Coordinates of C-alpha atoms and ligand atoms in Angstrom, one line a residue:
X928 CA 0.0 0.0 0.0
X929 CA 1.4 3.4 -1.1
X930 CA -0.3 5.6 1.4
X931 CA -1.2 5.3 5.0
X932 CA -4.5 3.9 6.0
X933 CA -6.3 5.0 9.2
X934 CA -4.7 2.2 11.2
X935 CA -1.2 3.5 10.3
X936 CA -1.9 7.1 11.2
X937 CA -0.7 8.0 14.7
X938 CA -2.5 10.7 16.7
X939 CA 0.8 12.7 16.7
X940 CA 0.6 13.0 12.9
X941 CA -2.8 14.6 13.0
X942 CA -2.7 18.1 11.6
X943 CA -5.4 20.7 12.6
X944 CA -7.5 22.0 9.7
X945 CA -6.0 24.9 7.8
X946 CA -8.3 25.6 4.9
X947 CA -11.9 25.4 4.2
X948 CA -13.9 25.9 1.0
X949 CA -17.6 25.5 0.4
X950 CA -17.2 25.3 -3.3
X951 CA -20.1 22.9 -3.7
X952 CA -22.6 25.3 -2.3
X953 CA -20.9 28.0 -4.3
X954 CA -21.6 26.0 -7.5
X955 CA -25.1 24.9 -6.4
X956 CA -26.3 28.3 -5.4
X957 CA -24.6 29.9 -8.4
X958 CA -24.0 32.9 -6.2
X959 CA -20.3 33.1 -6.9
X960 CA -19.4 34.5 -3.5
X961 CA -15.9 35.7 -3.8
X962 CA -15.4 35.4 0.0
X963 CA -16.1 31.7 0.2
X964 CA -12.5 30.7 0.9
X965 CA -11.5 30.4 4.5
X966 CA -8.5 32.3 5.9
X967 CA -6.3 29.6 7.5
X968 CA -7.2 29.1 11.2
X969 CA -10.2 31.4 11.0
X970 CA -13.9 30.6 10.8
X971 CA -15.7 33.5 9.2
X972 CA -19.5 33.3 9.6
X973 CA -20.1 36.0 7.0
X974 CA -19.0 34.3 3.8
X975 CA -18.8 30.5 3.6
X976 CA -21.8 30.2 5.9
X977 CA -23.9 32.5 3.7
X978 CA -23.7 29.9 0.9
X979 CA -24.8 27.0 3.0
X980 CA -28.2 25.5 2.3
X981 CA -30.8 24.9 5.1
X982 CA -33.0 21.8 5.0
X983 CA -36.7 22.4 5.4
X984 CA -39.2 20.3 7.3
X985 CA -36.7 18.6 9.7
X986 CA -38.3 17.0 12.7
X987 CA -36.4 16.2 15.9
X988 CA -36.0 12.5 16.7
X989 CA -36.4 11.0 20.2
X990 CA -33.5 8.7 19.3
X991 CA -31.0 11.7 19.7
X992 CA -28.5 11.8 22.5
X993 CA -28.6 14.8 24.8
X994 CA -24.8 15.1 24.7
X995 CA -23.4 18.3 23.4
X996 CA -22.6 18.2 19.6
X997 CA -19.1 18.6 18.3
X998 CA -18.6 22.0 16.7
X999 CA -19.7 22.4 13.0
X1000 CA -16.1 23.4 12.2
X1001 CA -14.6 20.2 13.7
X1002 CA -17.3 17.9 12.1
X1003 CA -16.7 19.4 8.7
X1004 CA -12.9 19.9 8.7
X1005 CA -11.6 16.7 10.4
X1006 CA -12.7 13.9 8.1
X1007 CA -11.9 10.6 6.6
X1008 CA -12.8 10.4 2.9
X1009 CA -9.9 8.7 1.1
X1010 CA -11.4 9.5 -2.3
X1011 CA -10.1 13.1 -1.6
X1012 CA -6.8 12.2 0.2
X1013 CA -5.7 10.4 3.3
X1014 CA -5.1 13.5 5.5
X1015 CA -7.8 14.6 7.9
X1016 CA -7.9 18.0 6.3
X1017 CA -7.8 16.8 2.7
X1018 CA -11.5 16.2 2.2
X1019 CA -12.5 19.7 3.3
X1020 CA -9.9 21.1 1.0
X1021 CA -10.5 18.8 -2.0
X1022 CA -14.1 17.6 -2.1
X1023 CA -15.4 20.6 -4.0
X1024 CA -14.8 18.7 -7.2
X1025 CA -17.6 16.4 -6.4
X1026 CA -20.9 17.3 -8.2
X1027 CA -23.8 16.2 -6.1
X1028 CA -26.8 17.4 -8.2
X1029 CA -28.4 15.7 -9.9
X1030 CA -27.8 12.4 -8.1
X1031 CA -29.2 9.0 -8.9
X1032 CA -29.1 5.9 -6.7
X1033 CA -29.2 2.5 -8.5
X1034 CA -31.2 0.0 -6.4
X1035 CA -30.9 -3.7 -7.4
X1036 CA -30.6 -7.3 -6.3
X1037 CA -33.1 -9.2 -4.2
X1038 CA -36.0 -6.8 -4.4
X1039 CA -39.3 -6.4 -6.3
X1040 CA -38.8 -2.7 -7.0
X1041 CA -35.3 -2.3 -8.6
X1042 CA -34.5 0.9 -10.5
X1043 CA -32.6 4.1 -10.8
X1044 CA -34.0 6.5 -8.3
X1045 CA -33.5 10.3 -8.2
X1046 CA -32.2 11.2 -4.7
X1047 CA -34.7 14.0 -4.5
X1048 CA -37.6 11.6 -5.0
X1049 CA -36.3 9.2 -2.3
X1050 CA -35.9 12.0 0.2
X1051 CA -39.3 13.7 -0.7
X1052 CA -41.1 10.5 0.2
X1053 CA -39.5 10.2 3.6
X1054 CA -39.5 12.1 6.9
X1055 CA -36.4 14.2 7.4
X1056 CA -35.2 13.7 11.0
X1057 CA -32.5 15.3 13.0
X1058 CA -30.7 12.5 14.8
X1059 CA -27.9 13.6 17.2
X1060 CA -25.7 10.5 17.3
X1061 CA -22.4 9.6 19.0
X1062 CA -19.8 8.8 16.3
X1063 CA -16.8 6.6 17.1
X1064 CA -14.0 6.1 14.6
X1065 CA -11.9 2.9 14.6
X1066 CA -8.9 5.2 15.1
X1067 CA -10.2 5.8 18.7
X1068 CA -11.5 9.4 18.3
X1069 CA -15.1 10.4 18.7
X1070 CA -17.6 13.2 18.0
X1071 CA -21.3 13.9 18.6
X1072 CA -23.0 14.8 15.3
X1073 CA -26.4 16.3 14.6
X1074 CA -27.2 14.4 11.4
X1075 CA -30.3 15.0 9.2
X1076 CA -31.4 11.8 7.7
X1077 CA -34.1 9.4 6.6
X1078 CA -34.9 6.0 8.1
X1079 CA -33.1 3.3 6.3
X1080 CA -35.8 0.7 7.3
X1081 CA -38.6 2.8 5.8
X1082 CA -36.6 3.3 2.6
X1083 CA -35.8 -0.4 2.3
X1084 CA -39.5 -1.4 2.8
X1085 CA -40.4 0.7 -0.3
X1086 CA -38.0 -1.4 -2.5
X1087 CA -39.8 -4.6 -1.3
X1088 CA -37.0 -7.0 -0.5
X1089 CA -37.5 -10.7 -1.3
X1090 CA -37.0 -13.4 1.2
X1091 CA -33.5 -14.0 -0.2
X1092 CA -32.3 -10.5 0.8
X1093 CA -30.0 -11.2 3.7
X1094 CA -27.5 -8.3 3.3
X1095 CA -27.6 -4.7 2.0
X1096 CA -24.5 -3.5 0.1
X1097 CA -23.7 0.2 -0.5
X1098 CA -21.3 1.5 -3.1
X1099 CA -19.7 5.0 -3.4
X1100 CA -19.3 6.8 -6.7
X1101 CA -16.3 5.8 -8.8
X1102 CA -15.1 8.7 -10.8
X1103 CA -11.4 9.6 -10.5
X1104 CA -12.0 12.9 -12.2
X1105 CA -14.4 14.0 -9.4
X1106 CA -12.6 12.0 -6.7
X1107 CA -8.9 12.4 -7.5
X1108 CA -7.9 10.1 -4.6
X1109 CA -9.2 7.2 -6.6
X1110 CA -6.2 7.6 -9.0
X1111 CA -4.1 6.1 -6.2
X1112 CA -4.6 2.5 -5.2
X1113 CA -4.9 3.2 -1.5
X1114 CA -8.0 1.1 -1.3
X1115 CA -10.0 -1.1 -3.7
X1116 CA -12.2 1.4 -5.4
X1117 CA -15.1 2.0 -5.4
X1118 CA -15.6 2.0 -1.6
X1119 CA -18.1 -0.7 -0.6
X1120 CA -19.8 -1.3 2.8
X1121 CA -22.6 -3.5 3.8
X1122 CA -25.0 -4.4 6.7
X1123 CA -26.9 -7.5 7.6
X1124 CA -30.5 -7.0 6.8
X1125 CA -31.6 -6.9 10.4
X1126 CA -28.9 -4.2 11.2
X1127 CA -30.1 -2.1 8.2
X1128 CA -33.7 -2.4 9.5
X1129 CA -32.8 -1.3 13.0
X1130 CA -34.5 2.0 14.0
X1131 CA -31.1 3.6 14.5
X1132 CA -29.9 3.1 11.0
X1133 CA -30.3 6.2 8.7
X1134 CA -29.1 7.5 5.4
X1135 CA -27.9 11.1 6.1
X1136 CA -28.4 14.0 3.7
X1137 CA -27.5 16.8 6.1
X1138 CA -25.9 17.9 9.3
X1139 CA -26.6 20.8 11.6
X1140 CA -29.9 21.4 9.8
X1141 CA -28.2 22.0 6.5
X1142 CA -27.3 20.1 3.3
X1143 CA -24.4 17.6 3.9
X1144 CA -21.1 19.2 3.0
X1145 CA -19.2 17.2 0.4
X1146 CA -16.4 16.2 2.8
X1147 CA -19.0 14.5 5.0
X1148 CA -20.3 12.3 2.2
X1149 CA -22.8 14.4 0.2
X1150 CA -25.3 13.9 -1.0
X1151 CA -26.2 10.6 0.8
X1152 CA -24.2 8.6 3.3
X1153 CA -24.9 5.8 5.8
X1154 CA -25.0 6.4 9.5
X1155 CA -25.1 3.4 11.9
X1156 CA -24.0 4.9 15.2
X1157 CA -23.1 1.6 17.1
X1158 CA -20.5 0.7 14.5
X1159 CA -17.0 2.1 13.8
X1160 CA -16.9 5.1 11.5
X1161 CA -15.6 3.2 8.4
X1162 CA -19.0 1.4 8.1
X1163 CA -20.6 4.7 7.4
X1164 CA -20.0 4.9 3.7
X1165 CA -20.2 8.2 1.9
X1166 CA -21.6 9.5 -1.5
X1167 CA -23.7 6.4 -2.2
X1168 CA -24.7 5.7 -5.8
X1169 CA -25.7 2.0 -5.5
X1170 CA -27.7 -0.1 -3.0
X1171 CA -27.8 -3.8 -3.7
X1172 CA -29.6 -6.5 -1.8
X1173 CA -27.8 -9.9 -1.6
X1174 CA -28.1 -13.4 -0.2
X1175 CA -24.4 -13.7 0.4
X1176 CA -22.3 -11.5 2.7
X1177 CA -20.7 -8.8 0.5
X1178 CA -17.0 -8.2 0.4
X1179 CA -16.4 -4.8 2.0
X1180 CA -13.5 -2.4 1.3
X1181 CA -11.8 -2.4 4.7
X1182 CA -12.3 -6.1 5.3
X1183 CA -10.6 -6.7 2.0
X1184 CA -7.8 -4.2 2.8
X1185 CA -7.1 -5.7 6.2
X1186 CA -9.2 -8.8 7.1
X1187 CA -7.4 -9.3 10.5
X1188 CA -7.9 -5.7 11.5
X1189 CA -11.3 -4.7 10.1
X1190 CA -14.2 -7.1 10.4
X1191 CA -17.5 -7.1 8.6
X1192 CA -19.4 -6.2 11.8
X1193 CA -17.2 -3.4 13.1
X1194 CA -19.3 -3.0 16.2
X1195 CA -17.9 -0.5 18.7
X1196 CA -16.6 -2.8 21.5
X1197 CA -14.2 -1.6 24.2
X1198 CA -13.4 -5.3 25.1
X1199 CA -12.2 -6.3 21.6
X1200 CA -9.0 -4.4 20.7
X1201 CA -7.8 -3.6 17.3
X1202 CA -4.7 -5.9 16.8
X1203 CA -2.5 -2.8 17.0
X1204 CA -4.2 -0.7 19.7
X1205 CA -6.7 -0.6 22.5
X1206 CA -10.3 0.3 21.8
X1207 CA -11.1 0.9 25.5
X1208 CA -10.9 4.7 25.3
X1209 CA -11.5 7.5 22.8
X1210 CA -10.2 11.0 22.2
X1211 CA -13.2 13.4 22.1
X1212 CA -12.6 15.8 19.3
X1213 CA -12.9 19.4 20.3
X1214 CA -12.8 19.0 24.0
X1215 CA -9.7 20.3 25.7
X1216 CA -6.3 19.5 24.2
X1217 CA -6.1 17.1 21.3
X1218 CA -4.0 14.6 23.3
X1219 CA -5.4 14.8 26.8
X1220 CA -9.1 14.3 26.8
X1221 CA -10.0 10.6 26.6
X1222 CA -13.1 9.0 27.8
X1223 CA -14.2 5.4 28.2
X1224 CA -15.7 3.8 25.1
X1225 CA -19.1 2.3 25.7
X1226 CA -20.3 -1.1 24.4
X1227 CA -22.0 -0.6 21.0
X1228 CA -21.0 3.1 21.4
X1229 CA -23.7 3.5 24.0
X1230 CA -26.5 2.0 21.9
X1231 CA -26.4 -1.4 23.7
X1232 CA -30.1 -1.3 24.6
X1233 CA -31.2 -0.8 21.0
X1234 CA -28.8 -3.2 19.2
X1235 CA -27.4 -5.8 21.6
X1236 CA -30.2 -8.3 20.7
X1237 CA -29.0 -8.3 17.0
X1238 CA -25.8 -10.2 18.2
X1239 CA -27.2 -12.4 21.0
X1240 CA -25.3 -15.7 21.0
X1241 CA -22.6 -14.4 18.7
X1242 CA -18.9 -14.5 19.8
X1243 CA -18.0 -10.8 19.2
X1244 CA -14.3 -11.6 19.4
X1245 CA -14.7 -13.8 16.4
X1246 CA -17.2 -11.7 14.6
X1247 CA -15.5 -8.4 15.1
Ligands
LIG714 N1 -16.7 6.5 2.8 C1 -16.0 6.6 1.7 N2 -16.6 6.5 0.5 N3 -14.6 6.8 1.7 C2 -14.0 6.9 2.9 O1 -12.7 7.0 2.9 N4 -14.1 6.8 5.4 C3 -14.9 6.2 6.5 C4 -16.3 6.6 6.5 N5 -16.9 6.6 5.2 C5 -14.7 6.8 4.1 C6 -16.1 6.6 4.0 C7 -14.3 6.5 7.8 S1 -12.8 5.7 8.1 C8 -14.8 7.3 8.7 S2 -14.2 7.5 10.3 C9 -16.0 8.1 8.3 O2 -16.4 8.0 7.0 C10 -15.8 9.6 8.6 O3 -16.9 10.3 8.4 P1 -16.9 11.9 8.6 O4 -15.7 12.4 7.8 O5 -18.2 12.5 8.2 O6 -16.6 12.1 10.1

């Protein structure tokens, strides 16, 4: 592998964000705001914010945590999105090349209603909910993020899965022109992730289209990304163009890249360490010094009550 993967990146190598551009909103709005570029180290509410797009009709979900959300700046400038580079500040700097409108999602496999769906139609037919979720990356850092999303279970029901549908596979866009990181073989492209059907149908699983009440910034996986809060961050695939229902367990990108390090399930579990580091604690992004504030990681990232039953009787050391 030419470039470091998350597992190879030490906390000491993490660089704070320097630049920020909201080029996508710039393009979408057609406003051409000259001041949309960020001055390094400064967050100017007057310019980039003005071009951001608010989402209408968002209802608050009772499934939200009451914990204080991580700042918008941290959520949108400290990212993993290897299609735009492997540094934490690369996605915010580079993801403006992704064109998110129009956006079509191909839905296929073991369902009665396959087809190419316009994202707008999928979203229009669903309730937009704000879900404030804990988010825990496999690299042992965490955030609290106010997503705006639609219920994955409700969406799946509309596609009418057959009795053979045991897994749901998601695929990210493959287009090295828009996603220049795909020109380097850091991972097997396109990025693929999957869930077991009962995980996908769990009430916590959503497809996010926004955060902080606004359209999802490109670096966070616009225009559509998965959010399953009891699993490590890498399961939460970004910029989804395909949803496929299968009988067999799909081969997923990180499990292919490092089968001994990244399992299919990827449930947050403080008792099962990554082969190269402990998963018992997490660094809370944005609270105190980057290197000092660590808190205990909770089983299933604190969502044990809602999801533990999905894994009853399973050896979670084996099925990590
Ligand atoms: N999806 C794609 N397509 N490409 C990626 O590199 N990175 C994953 C996940 N989804 C990734 C992806 C990882 S490792 C993490 S931790 C989360 O996205 C980060 O999401 P965030 O940047 O919105 O915090």
